[in-house]
Coordinates of C-alpha atoms and ligand atoms in Angstrom, one line a residue:
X194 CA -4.3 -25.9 33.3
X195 CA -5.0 -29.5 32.1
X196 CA -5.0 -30.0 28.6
X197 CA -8.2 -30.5 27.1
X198 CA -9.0 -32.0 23.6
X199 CA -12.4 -30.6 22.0
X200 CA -10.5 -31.1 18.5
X201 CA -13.0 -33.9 17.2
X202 CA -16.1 -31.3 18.5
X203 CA -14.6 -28.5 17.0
X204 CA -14.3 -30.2 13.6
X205 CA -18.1 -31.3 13.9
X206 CA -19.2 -28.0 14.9
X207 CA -17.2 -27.0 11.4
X208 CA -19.6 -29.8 9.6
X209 CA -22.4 -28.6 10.8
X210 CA -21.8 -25.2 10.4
X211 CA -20.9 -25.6 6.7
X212 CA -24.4 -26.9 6.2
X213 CA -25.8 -24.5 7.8
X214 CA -24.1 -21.5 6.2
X215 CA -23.4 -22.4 2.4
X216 CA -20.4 -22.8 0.9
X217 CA -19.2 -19.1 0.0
X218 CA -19.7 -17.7 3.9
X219 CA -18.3 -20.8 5.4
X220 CA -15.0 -20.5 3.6
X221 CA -14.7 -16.7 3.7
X222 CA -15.8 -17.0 7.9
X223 CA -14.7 -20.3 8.8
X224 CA -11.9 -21.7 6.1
X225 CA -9.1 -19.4 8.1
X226 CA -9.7 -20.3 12.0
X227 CA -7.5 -22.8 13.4
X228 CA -8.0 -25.1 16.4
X229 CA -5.2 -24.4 18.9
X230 CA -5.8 -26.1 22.6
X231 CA -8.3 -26.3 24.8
X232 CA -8.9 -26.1 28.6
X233 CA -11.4 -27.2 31.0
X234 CA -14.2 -25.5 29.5
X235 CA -13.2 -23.0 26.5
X236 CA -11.3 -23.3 23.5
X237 CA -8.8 -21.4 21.8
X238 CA -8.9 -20.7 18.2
X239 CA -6.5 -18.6 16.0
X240 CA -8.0 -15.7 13.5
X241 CA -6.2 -14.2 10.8
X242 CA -6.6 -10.4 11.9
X243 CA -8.2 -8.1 14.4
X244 CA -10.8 -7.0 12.0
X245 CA -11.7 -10.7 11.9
X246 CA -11.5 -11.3 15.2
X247 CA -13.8 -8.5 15.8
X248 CA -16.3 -9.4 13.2
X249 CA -16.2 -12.8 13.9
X250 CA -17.4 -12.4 17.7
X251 CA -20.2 -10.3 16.6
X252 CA -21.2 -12.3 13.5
X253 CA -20.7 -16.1 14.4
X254 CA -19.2 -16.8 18.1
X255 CA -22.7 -17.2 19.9
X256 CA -23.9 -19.8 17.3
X257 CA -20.5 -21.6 17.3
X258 CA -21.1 -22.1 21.2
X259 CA -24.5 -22.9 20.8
X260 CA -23.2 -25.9 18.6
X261 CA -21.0 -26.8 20.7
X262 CA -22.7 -26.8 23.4
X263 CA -25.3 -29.4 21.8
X264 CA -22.6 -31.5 20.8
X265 CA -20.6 -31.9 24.2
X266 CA -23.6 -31.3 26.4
X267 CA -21.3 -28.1 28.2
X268 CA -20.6 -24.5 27.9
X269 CA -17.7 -24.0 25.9
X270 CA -16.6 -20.9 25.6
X271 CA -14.3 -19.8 22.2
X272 CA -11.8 -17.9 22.7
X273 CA -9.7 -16.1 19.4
X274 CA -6.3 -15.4 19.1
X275 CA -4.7 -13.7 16.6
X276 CA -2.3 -16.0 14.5
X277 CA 0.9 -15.3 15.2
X278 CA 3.1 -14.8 12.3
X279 CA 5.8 -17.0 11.1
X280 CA 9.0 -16.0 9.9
X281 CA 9.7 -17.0 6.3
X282 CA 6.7 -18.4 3.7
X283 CA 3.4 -19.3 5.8
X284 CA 1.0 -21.4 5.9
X285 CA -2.6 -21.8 7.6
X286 CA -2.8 -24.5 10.2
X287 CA -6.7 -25.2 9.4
X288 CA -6.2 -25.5 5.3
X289 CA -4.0 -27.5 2.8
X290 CA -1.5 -24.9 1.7
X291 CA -2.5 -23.2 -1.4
X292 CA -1.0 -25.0 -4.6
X293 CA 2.0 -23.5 -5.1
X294 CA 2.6 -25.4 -8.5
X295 CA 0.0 -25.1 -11.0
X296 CA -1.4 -28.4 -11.3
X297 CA -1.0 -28.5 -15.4
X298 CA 2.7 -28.5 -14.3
X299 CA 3.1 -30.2 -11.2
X300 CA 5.8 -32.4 -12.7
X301 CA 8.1 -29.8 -13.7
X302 CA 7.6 -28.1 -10.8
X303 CA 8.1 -30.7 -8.3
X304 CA 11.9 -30.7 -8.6
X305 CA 12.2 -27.2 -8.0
X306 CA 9.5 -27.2 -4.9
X307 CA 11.2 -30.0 -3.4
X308 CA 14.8 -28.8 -3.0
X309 CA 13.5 -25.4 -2.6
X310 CA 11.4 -27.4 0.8
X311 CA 14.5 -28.7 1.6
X312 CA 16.6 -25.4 1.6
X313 CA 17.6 -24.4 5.5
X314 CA 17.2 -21.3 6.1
X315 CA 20.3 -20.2 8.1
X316 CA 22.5 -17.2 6.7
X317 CA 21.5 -13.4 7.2
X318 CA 19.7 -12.0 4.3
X319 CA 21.9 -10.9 0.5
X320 CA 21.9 -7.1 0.5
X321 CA 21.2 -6.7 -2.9
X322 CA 18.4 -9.4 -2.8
X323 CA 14.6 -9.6 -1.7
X324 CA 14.5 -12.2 0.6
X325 CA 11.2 -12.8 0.2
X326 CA 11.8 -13.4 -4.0
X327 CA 13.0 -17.4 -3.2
X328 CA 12.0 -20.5 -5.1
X329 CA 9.0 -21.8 -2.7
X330 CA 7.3 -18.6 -3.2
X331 CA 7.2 -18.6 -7.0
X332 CA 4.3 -20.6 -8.2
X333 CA 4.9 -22.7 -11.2
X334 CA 2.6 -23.4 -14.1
X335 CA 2.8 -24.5 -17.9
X336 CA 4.0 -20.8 -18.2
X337 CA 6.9 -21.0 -16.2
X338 CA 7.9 -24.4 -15.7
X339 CA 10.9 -24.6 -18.2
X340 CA 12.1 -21.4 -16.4
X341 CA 11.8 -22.0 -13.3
X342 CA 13.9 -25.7 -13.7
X343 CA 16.6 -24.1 -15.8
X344 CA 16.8 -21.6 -12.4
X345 CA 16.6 -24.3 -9.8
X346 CA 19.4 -26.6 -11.9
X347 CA 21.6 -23.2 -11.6
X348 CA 21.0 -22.7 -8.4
X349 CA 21.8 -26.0 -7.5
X350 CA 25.2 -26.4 -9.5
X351 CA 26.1 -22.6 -10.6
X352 CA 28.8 -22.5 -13.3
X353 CA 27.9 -26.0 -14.5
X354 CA 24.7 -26.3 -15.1
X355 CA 23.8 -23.6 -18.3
X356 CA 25.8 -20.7 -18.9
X357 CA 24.4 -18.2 -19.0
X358 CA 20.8 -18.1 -18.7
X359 CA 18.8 -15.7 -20.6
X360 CA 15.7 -15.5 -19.2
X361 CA 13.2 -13.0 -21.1
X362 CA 9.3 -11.7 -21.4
X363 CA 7.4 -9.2 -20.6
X364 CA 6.6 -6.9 -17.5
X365 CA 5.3 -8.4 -14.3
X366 CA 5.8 -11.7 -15.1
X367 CA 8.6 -12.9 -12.9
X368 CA 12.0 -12.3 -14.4
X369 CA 12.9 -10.4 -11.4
X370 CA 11.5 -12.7 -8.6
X371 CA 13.6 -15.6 -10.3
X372 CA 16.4 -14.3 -11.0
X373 CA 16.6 -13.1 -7.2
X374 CA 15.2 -17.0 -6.1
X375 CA 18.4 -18.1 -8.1
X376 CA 20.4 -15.7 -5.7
X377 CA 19.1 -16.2 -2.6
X378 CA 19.1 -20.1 -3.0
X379 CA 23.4 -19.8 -3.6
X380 CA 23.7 -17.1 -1.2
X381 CA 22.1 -19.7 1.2
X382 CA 23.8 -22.9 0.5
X383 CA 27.1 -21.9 -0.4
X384 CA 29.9 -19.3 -0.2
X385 CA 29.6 -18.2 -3.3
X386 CA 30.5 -14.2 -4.0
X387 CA 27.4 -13.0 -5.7
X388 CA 26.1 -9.5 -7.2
X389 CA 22.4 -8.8 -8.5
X390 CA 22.1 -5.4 -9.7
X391 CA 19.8 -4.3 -12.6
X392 CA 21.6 -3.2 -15.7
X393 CA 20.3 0.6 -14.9
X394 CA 22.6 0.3 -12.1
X395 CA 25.5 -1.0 -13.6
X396 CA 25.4 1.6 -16.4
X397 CA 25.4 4.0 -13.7
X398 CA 28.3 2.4 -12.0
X399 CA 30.5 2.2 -15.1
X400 CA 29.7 5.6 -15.6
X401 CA 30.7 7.1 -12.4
X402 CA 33.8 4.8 -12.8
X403 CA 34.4 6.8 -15.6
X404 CA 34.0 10.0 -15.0
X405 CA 35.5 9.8 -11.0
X406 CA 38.6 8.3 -13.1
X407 CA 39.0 11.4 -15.5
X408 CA 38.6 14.0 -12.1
X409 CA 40.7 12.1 -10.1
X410 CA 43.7 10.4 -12.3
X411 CA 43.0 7.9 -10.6
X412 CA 41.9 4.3 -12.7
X413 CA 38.6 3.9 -11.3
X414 CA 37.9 1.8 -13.8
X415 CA 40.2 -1.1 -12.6
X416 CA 38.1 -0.9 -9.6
X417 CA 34.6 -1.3 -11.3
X418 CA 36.2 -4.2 -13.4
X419 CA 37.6 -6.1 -10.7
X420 CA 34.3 -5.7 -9.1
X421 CA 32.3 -7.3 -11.9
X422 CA 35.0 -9.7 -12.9
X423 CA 35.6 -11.7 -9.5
X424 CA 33.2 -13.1 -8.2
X425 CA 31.2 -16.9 -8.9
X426 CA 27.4 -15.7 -9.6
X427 CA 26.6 -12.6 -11.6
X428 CA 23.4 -11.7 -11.8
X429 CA 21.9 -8.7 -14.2
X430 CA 18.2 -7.6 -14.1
X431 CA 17.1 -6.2 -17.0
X432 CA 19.9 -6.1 -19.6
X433 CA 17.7 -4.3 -22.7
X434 CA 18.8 -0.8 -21.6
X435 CA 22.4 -1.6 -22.9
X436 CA 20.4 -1.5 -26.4
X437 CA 22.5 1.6 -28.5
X438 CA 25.3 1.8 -25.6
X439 CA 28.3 1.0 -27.2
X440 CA 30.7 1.4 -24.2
X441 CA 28.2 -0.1 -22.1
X442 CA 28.1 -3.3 -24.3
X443 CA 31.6 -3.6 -25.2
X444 CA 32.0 -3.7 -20.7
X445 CA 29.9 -6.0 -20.7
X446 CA 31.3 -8.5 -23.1
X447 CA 34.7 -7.9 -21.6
X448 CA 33.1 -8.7 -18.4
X449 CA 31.1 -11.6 -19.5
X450 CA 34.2 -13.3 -21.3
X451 CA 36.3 -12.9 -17.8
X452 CA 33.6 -14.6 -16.2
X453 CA 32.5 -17.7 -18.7
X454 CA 36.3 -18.4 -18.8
X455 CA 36.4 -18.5 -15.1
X456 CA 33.1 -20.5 -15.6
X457 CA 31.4 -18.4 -13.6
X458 CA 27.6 -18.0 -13.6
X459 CA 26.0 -15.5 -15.0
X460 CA 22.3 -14.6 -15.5
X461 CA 20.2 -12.4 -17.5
X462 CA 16.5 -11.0 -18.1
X463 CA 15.5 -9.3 -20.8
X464 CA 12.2 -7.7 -21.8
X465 CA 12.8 -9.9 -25.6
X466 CA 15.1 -12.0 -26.8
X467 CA 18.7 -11.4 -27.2
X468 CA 18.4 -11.6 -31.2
X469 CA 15.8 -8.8 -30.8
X470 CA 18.3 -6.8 -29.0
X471 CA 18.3 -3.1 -31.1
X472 CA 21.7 -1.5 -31.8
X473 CA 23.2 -4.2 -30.0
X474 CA 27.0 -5.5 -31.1
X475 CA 26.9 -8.4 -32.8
X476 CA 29.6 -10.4 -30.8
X477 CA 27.7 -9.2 -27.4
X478 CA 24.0 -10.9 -28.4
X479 CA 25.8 -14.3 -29.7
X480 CA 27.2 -14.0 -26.2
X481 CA 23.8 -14.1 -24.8
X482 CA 22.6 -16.0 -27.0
X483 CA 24.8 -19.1 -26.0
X484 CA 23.8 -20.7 -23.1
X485 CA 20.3 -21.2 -22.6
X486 CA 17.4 -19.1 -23.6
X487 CA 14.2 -19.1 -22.4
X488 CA 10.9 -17.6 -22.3
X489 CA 8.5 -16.8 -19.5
X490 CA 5.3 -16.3 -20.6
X491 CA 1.7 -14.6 -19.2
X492 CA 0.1 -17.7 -16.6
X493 CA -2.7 -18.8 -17.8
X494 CA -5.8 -18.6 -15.8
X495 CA -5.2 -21.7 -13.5
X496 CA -1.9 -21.1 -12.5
X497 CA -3.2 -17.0 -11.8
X498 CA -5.5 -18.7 -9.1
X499 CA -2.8 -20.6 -7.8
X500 CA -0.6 -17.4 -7.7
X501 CA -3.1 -15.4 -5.6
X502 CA -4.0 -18.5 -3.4
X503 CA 0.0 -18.4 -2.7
X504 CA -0.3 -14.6 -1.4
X505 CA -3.8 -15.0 1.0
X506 CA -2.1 -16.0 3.8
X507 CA 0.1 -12.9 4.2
X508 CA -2.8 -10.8 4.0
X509 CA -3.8 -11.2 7.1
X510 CA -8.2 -11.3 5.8
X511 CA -10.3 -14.4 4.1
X512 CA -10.6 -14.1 0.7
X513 CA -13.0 -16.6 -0.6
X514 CA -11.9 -18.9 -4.2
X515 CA -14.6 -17.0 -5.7
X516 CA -12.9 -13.6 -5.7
X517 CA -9.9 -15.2 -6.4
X518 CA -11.4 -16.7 -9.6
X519 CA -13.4 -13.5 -10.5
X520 CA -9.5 -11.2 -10.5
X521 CA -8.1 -13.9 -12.2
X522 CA -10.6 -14.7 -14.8
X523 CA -11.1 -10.6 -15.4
X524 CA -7.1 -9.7 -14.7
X525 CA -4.5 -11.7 -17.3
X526 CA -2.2 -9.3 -18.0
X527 CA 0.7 -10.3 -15.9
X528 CA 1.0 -11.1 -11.8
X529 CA 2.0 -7.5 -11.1
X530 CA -1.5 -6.3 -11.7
X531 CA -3.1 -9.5 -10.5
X532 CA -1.6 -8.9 -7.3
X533 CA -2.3 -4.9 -7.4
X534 CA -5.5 -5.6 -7.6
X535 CA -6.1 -7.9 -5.0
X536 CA -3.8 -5.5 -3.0
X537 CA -6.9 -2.8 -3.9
X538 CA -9.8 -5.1 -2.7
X539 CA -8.1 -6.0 0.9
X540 CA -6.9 -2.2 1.4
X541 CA -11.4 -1.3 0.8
X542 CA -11.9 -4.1 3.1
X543 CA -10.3 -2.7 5.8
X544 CA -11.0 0.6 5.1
X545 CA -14.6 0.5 5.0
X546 CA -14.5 -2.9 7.9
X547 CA -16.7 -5.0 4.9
X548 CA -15.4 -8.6 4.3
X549 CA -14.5 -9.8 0.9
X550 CA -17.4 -10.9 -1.2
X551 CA -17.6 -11.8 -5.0
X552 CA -20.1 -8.5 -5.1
X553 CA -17.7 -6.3 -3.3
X554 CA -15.1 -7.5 -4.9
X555 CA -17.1 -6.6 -8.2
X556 CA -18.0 -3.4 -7.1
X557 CA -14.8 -2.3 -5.6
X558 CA -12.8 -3.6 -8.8
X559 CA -15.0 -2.4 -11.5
X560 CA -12.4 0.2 -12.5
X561 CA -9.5 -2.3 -12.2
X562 CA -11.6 -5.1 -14.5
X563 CA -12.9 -2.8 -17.3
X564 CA -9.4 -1.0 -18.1
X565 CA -7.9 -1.7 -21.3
X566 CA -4.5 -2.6 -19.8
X567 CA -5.6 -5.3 -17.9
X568 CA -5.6 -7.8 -20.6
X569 CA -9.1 -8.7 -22.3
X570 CA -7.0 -8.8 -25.4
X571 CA -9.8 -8.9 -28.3
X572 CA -9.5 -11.7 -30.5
X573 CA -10.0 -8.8 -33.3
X574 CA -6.8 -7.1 -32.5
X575 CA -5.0 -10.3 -33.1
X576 CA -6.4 -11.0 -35.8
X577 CA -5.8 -7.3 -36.9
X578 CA -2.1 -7.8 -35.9
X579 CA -1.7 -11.1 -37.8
X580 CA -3.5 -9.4 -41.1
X581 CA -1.3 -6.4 -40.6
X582 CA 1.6 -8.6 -40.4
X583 CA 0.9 -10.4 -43.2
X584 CA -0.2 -7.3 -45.2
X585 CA -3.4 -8.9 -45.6
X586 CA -6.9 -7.5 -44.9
X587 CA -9.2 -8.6 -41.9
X588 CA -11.8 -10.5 -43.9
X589 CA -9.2 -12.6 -45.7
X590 CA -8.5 -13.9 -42.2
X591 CA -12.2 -15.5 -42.2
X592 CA -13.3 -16.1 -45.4
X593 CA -13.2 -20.1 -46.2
X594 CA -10.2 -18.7 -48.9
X595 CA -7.1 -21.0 -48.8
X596 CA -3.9 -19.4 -50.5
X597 CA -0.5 -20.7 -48.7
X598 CA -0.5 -17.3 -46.9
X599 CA -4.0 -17.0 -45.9
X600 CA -3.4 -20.4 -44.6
X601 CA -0.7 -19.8 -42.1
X602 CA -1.8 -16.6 -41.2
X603 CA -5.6 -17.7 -39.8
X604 CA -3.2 -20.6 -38.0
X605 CA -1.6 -18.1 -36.5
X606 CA -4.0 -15.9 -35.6
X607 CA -5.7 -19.1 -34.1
X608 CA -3.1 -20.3 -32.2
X609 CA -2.4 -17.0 -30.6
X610 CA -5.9 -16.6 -29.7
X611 CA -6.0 -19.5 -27.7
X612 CA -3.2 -19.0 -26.1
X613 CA -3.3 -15.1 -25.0
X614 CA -7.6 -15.2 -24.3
X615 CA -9.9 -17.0 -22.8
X616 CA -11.9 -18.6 -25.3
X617 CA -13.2 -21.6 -25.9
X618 CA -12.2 -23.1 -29.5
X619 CA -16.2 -23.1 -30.4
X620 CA -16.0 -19.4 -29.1
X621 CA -12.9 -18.8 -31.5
X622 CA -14.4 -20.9 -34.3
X623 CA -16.8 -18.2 -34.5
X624 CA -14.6 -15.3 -34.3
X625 CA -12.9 -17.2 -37.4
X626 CA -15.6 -17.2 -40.2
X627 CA -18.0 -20.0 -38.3
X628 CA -15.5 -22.8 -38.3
X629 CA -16.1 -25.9 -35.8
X630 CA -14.3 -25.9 -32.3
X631 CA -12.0 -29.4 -34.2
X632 CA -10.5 -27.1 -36.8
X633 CA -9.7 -24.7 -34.5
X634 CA -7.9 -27.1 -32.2
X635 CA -6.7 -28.6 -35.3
X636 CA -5.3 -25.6 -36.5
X637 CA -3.6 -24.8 -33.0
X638 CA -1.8 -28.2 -33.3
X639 CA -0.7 -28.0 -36.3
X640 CA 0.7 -24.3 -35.0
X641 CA 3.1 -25.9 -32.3
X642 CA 3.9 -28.6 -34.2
X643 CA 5.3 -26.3 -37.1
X644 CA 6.8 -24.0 -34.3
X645 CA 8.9 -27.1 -33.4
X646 CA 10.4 -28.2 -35.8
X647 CA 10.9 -23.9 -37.3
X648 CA 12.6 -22.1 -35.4
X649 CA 11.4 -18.8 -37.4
X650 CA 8.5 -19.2 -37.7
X651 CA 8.4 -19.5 -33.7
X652 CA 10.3 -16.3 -33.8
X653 CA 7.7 -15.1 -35.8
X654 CA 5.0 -15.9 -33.8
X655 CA 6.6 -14.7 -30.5
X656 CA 7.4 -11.4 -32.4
X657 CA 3.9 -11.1 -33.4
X658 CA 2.8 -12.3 -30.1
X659 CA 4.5 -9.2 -29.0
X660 CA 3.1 -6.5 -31.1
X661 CA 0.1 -7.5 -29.7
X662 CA 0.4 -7.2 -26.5
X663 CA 2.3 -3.8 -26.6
X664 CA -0.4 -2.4 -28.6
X665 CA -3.0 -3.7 -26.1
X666 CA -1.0 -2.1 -23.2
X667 CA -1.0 1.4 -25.0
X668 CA -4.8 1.2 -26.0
Ligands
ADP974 P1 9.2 -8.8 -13.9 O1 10.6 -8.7 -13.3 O2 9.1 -9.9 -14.9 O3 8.7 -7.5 -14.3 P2 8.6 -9.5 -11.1 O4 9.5 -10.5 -10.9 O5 8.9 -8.1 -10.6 O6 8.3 -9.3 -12.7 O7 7.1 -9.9 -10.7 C1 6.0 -9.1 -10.3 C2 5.3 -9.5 -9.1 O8 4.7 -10.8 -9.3 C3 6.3 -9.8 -7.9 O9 5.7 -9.4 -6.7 C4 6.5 -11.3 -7.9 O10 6.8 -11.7 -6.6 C5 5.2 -11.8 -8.4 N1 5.3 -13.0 -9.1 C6 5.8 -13.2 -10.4 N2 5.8 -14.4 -10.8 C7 5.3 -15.1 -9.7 C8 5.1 -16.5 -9.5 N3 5.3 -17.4 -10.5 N4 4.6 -16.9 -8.3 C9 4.4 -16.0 -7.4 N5 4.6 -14.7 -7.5 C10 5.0 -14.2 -8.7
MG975 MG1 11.8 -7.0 -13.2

């Protein structure tokens, strides 16, 4: 068959069919077909799915060769393929890829993108590791960006870079996927001996060491330590269950002082910071405490919609920017439930063969959007939080009063508000005793600015940034 190429009437029919249909069902029918080849007289397109594919013909292929056929003057005939699907992180053909760095942070994150680009994939997958948990597929925004360098300048030069990395917050935020990016991208560009395993598991470890030892007089436990103890890149998921462990902790320090000699990397998550660490040995947390520490915090609601973007094309259905704005603006918890609940909507798609919409998406996610765990956090509970905190009452946080106290704690009630919500500063202004959007934004300034240069009062704020959220989550 001689090659044909309809590419230039294809992309006009596309024009004109955008005009025809409106933005919302052009993108969520027409955004995700891809021109392939041609023949004589037909032309092959790709579809995302067989439920597309089926919808599609019924729906849209007649007018699509009706355009055509005005345009070329013959009878084209369109003929869908289903995409085929490509090893590794994928992209659509037809569309930009989605923005896989948050555009606040597209400097920090370019660093990181780019090497991870120009990673070759070419050994067999870690078995302890998710292969799909790597560095292009972690999207990077102002919430992450610090983060996500530290992990990339490890992965790059383990043992020299920062040693170790602590890398803390709270659930579903990414601790895990990093931490595993940092692991696959040294298990794939070196020979380096590496373990992940989550701290659950090494507890468990150490204690069947322990106990196989006593039953068999045999010193199991040289074997668990040599295990621990020899290799380049240690990796530990999780490491706030050694909290009130004393054998536990005092392994783990022996381990970790085998290993930093050796300079070895090690790295750590946590659920908070080491010098939160409960019942922990002193010598253990300044340990953890010596390399580099760093937060990852909730994405705010830009770099959410780059997040989803990042996952449409493995799901195989459309899923217009509208829906992805509507989870993201109603779903700010953390990227666990943002993608659970886009997991939801496509699973009712299918189920009941309806395409995504912003109303179905309403409808099917009602539930989802009005439960207290998925973030909404009210700018009263912060500001009951910060009173509570402060032993202060609730009005004294918006009455026009200015004691030293009252002061600092209204700033930080203000800062925290617009960091963890959505509202505007005029919004917040009002939620703080009528004050003018400027003061707000003032206040929030002056906030970071004192944060900077006091390292407890950031502690502070972090800690009571805390409280909050757990107390949202058990609401
Ligand atoms: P944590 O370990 O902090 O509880 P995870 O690493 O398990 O969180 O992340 C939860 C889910 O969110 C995972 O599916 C992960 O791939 C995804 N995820 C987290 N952060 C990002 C990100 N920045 N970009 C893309 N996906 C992310
Ligand atoms: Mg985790």
């Amino acid at each position: 068959m001689a090659d044909w190429d309809y590419s230039e009437f294809w992309n006009e029919t596309l024009k004109q069919i955008r005009t025809e249909l409106g933005e919302q069902d052009y993108t969520m029918w027409f955004s995700s077909l891809s021109y392939l080849r041609a023949g004589e007289r037909e032309i092959f397109v790709a579809v995302p799915s067989q439920f597309f594919q089926d919808k599609f013909s019924e729906r849209y292929k007649a007018s699509v060769e009706r355009t055509l056929r005005e345009l070329t003057g013959k009878d084209l005939a369109v003929k869908l393929e289903l995409r085929q699907k490509k090893e590794g992180p994928e992209e659509t053909v037809s569309e930009p890829p989605p923005n896989r760095v948050g555009t606040k942070a597209a400097e920090g994150g370019n660093q990181a993108q780019a090497a991870a680009a120009a990673a070759p994939k070419k050994k067999d997958r870690h078995p302890q590791l998710r292969d799909d948990y790597t560095f292009d597929r972690y999207v990077i925004g102002e919430n992450n960006k610090v983060s996500a360098n530290a992990a990339m300048g490890i992965a790059k030069n383990p043992g020299k870079a920062y040693n170790p990395l602590f890398l803390y917050g709270g659930v579903g935020l990414g601790k895990t996927h990093l931490i595993q990016a940092i692991g696959n991208y040294i298990h794939q560009n070196s020979g380096n001996k590496i373990i992940y395993i989550t701290a659950e598991d090494f507890l468990n470890e150490f204690v069947d060491a322990l106990a196989e030892g006593k039953m068999t007089k045999e010193n199991k436990m040289s074997s668990f330590k040599n295990k621990f103890r020899r290799v380049d890149v240690l990796l530990i998921d999780d490491i706030h269950i050694i909290e009130g462990k004393s054998s536990l902790q005092e392994e783990l320090f022996y381990t970790f002082d085998s290993l930093y000699n050796a300079k070895k990397q090690m790295v750590f998550t946590c659920d908070r910071p080491a010098s939160e660490l409960k019942k922990t040995t002193e010598r253990l947390v300044s340990r953890l405490k010596m390399g580099f520490n760093i937060d990852i915090s909730p994405p705010d609601f830009e770099t959410r919609c780059a997040i989803l973007k990042s996952k449409v094309p493995e799901l195989e259905v459309p899923v217009p920017d509208e829906v992805i704005s509507l989870i993201s603006k109603n779903v700010s918890t953390n990227i666990r439930d943002l993608e659970g609940a886009m997991t939801t909507l496509v699973k009712f798609s299918a189920m009941m063969e309806t395409p995504i919409t912003v109303e179905f998406a309403q409808q099917r996610l009602k539930d989802v959007f009005a439960s207290p765990q998925q973030g909404n956090i009210s700018v009263e509970s912060i500001q009951r939080a910060v009173a509570d905190y402060f032993s202060l009452s609730l009005a004294d946080l918006t009455r026009k009063k200015r004691t030293k106290k009252l002061v600092i704690a209204r700033q930080i009630a203000m800062y925290i508000s617009r960091k963890i919500t959505d509202y505007s500063t005029i919004e917040l202004g009002q939620y703080f005793g009528g004050r003018d959007h400027a003061t707000v934004l003032y206040s929030c300034q002056k906030m970071e600015e004192a944060m900077l240069l006091d390292p407890n009062l950031d502690a502070m704020v972090q800690k009571i940034e805390r409280t909050i959220k757990e107390n949202n989550t058990k609401s």
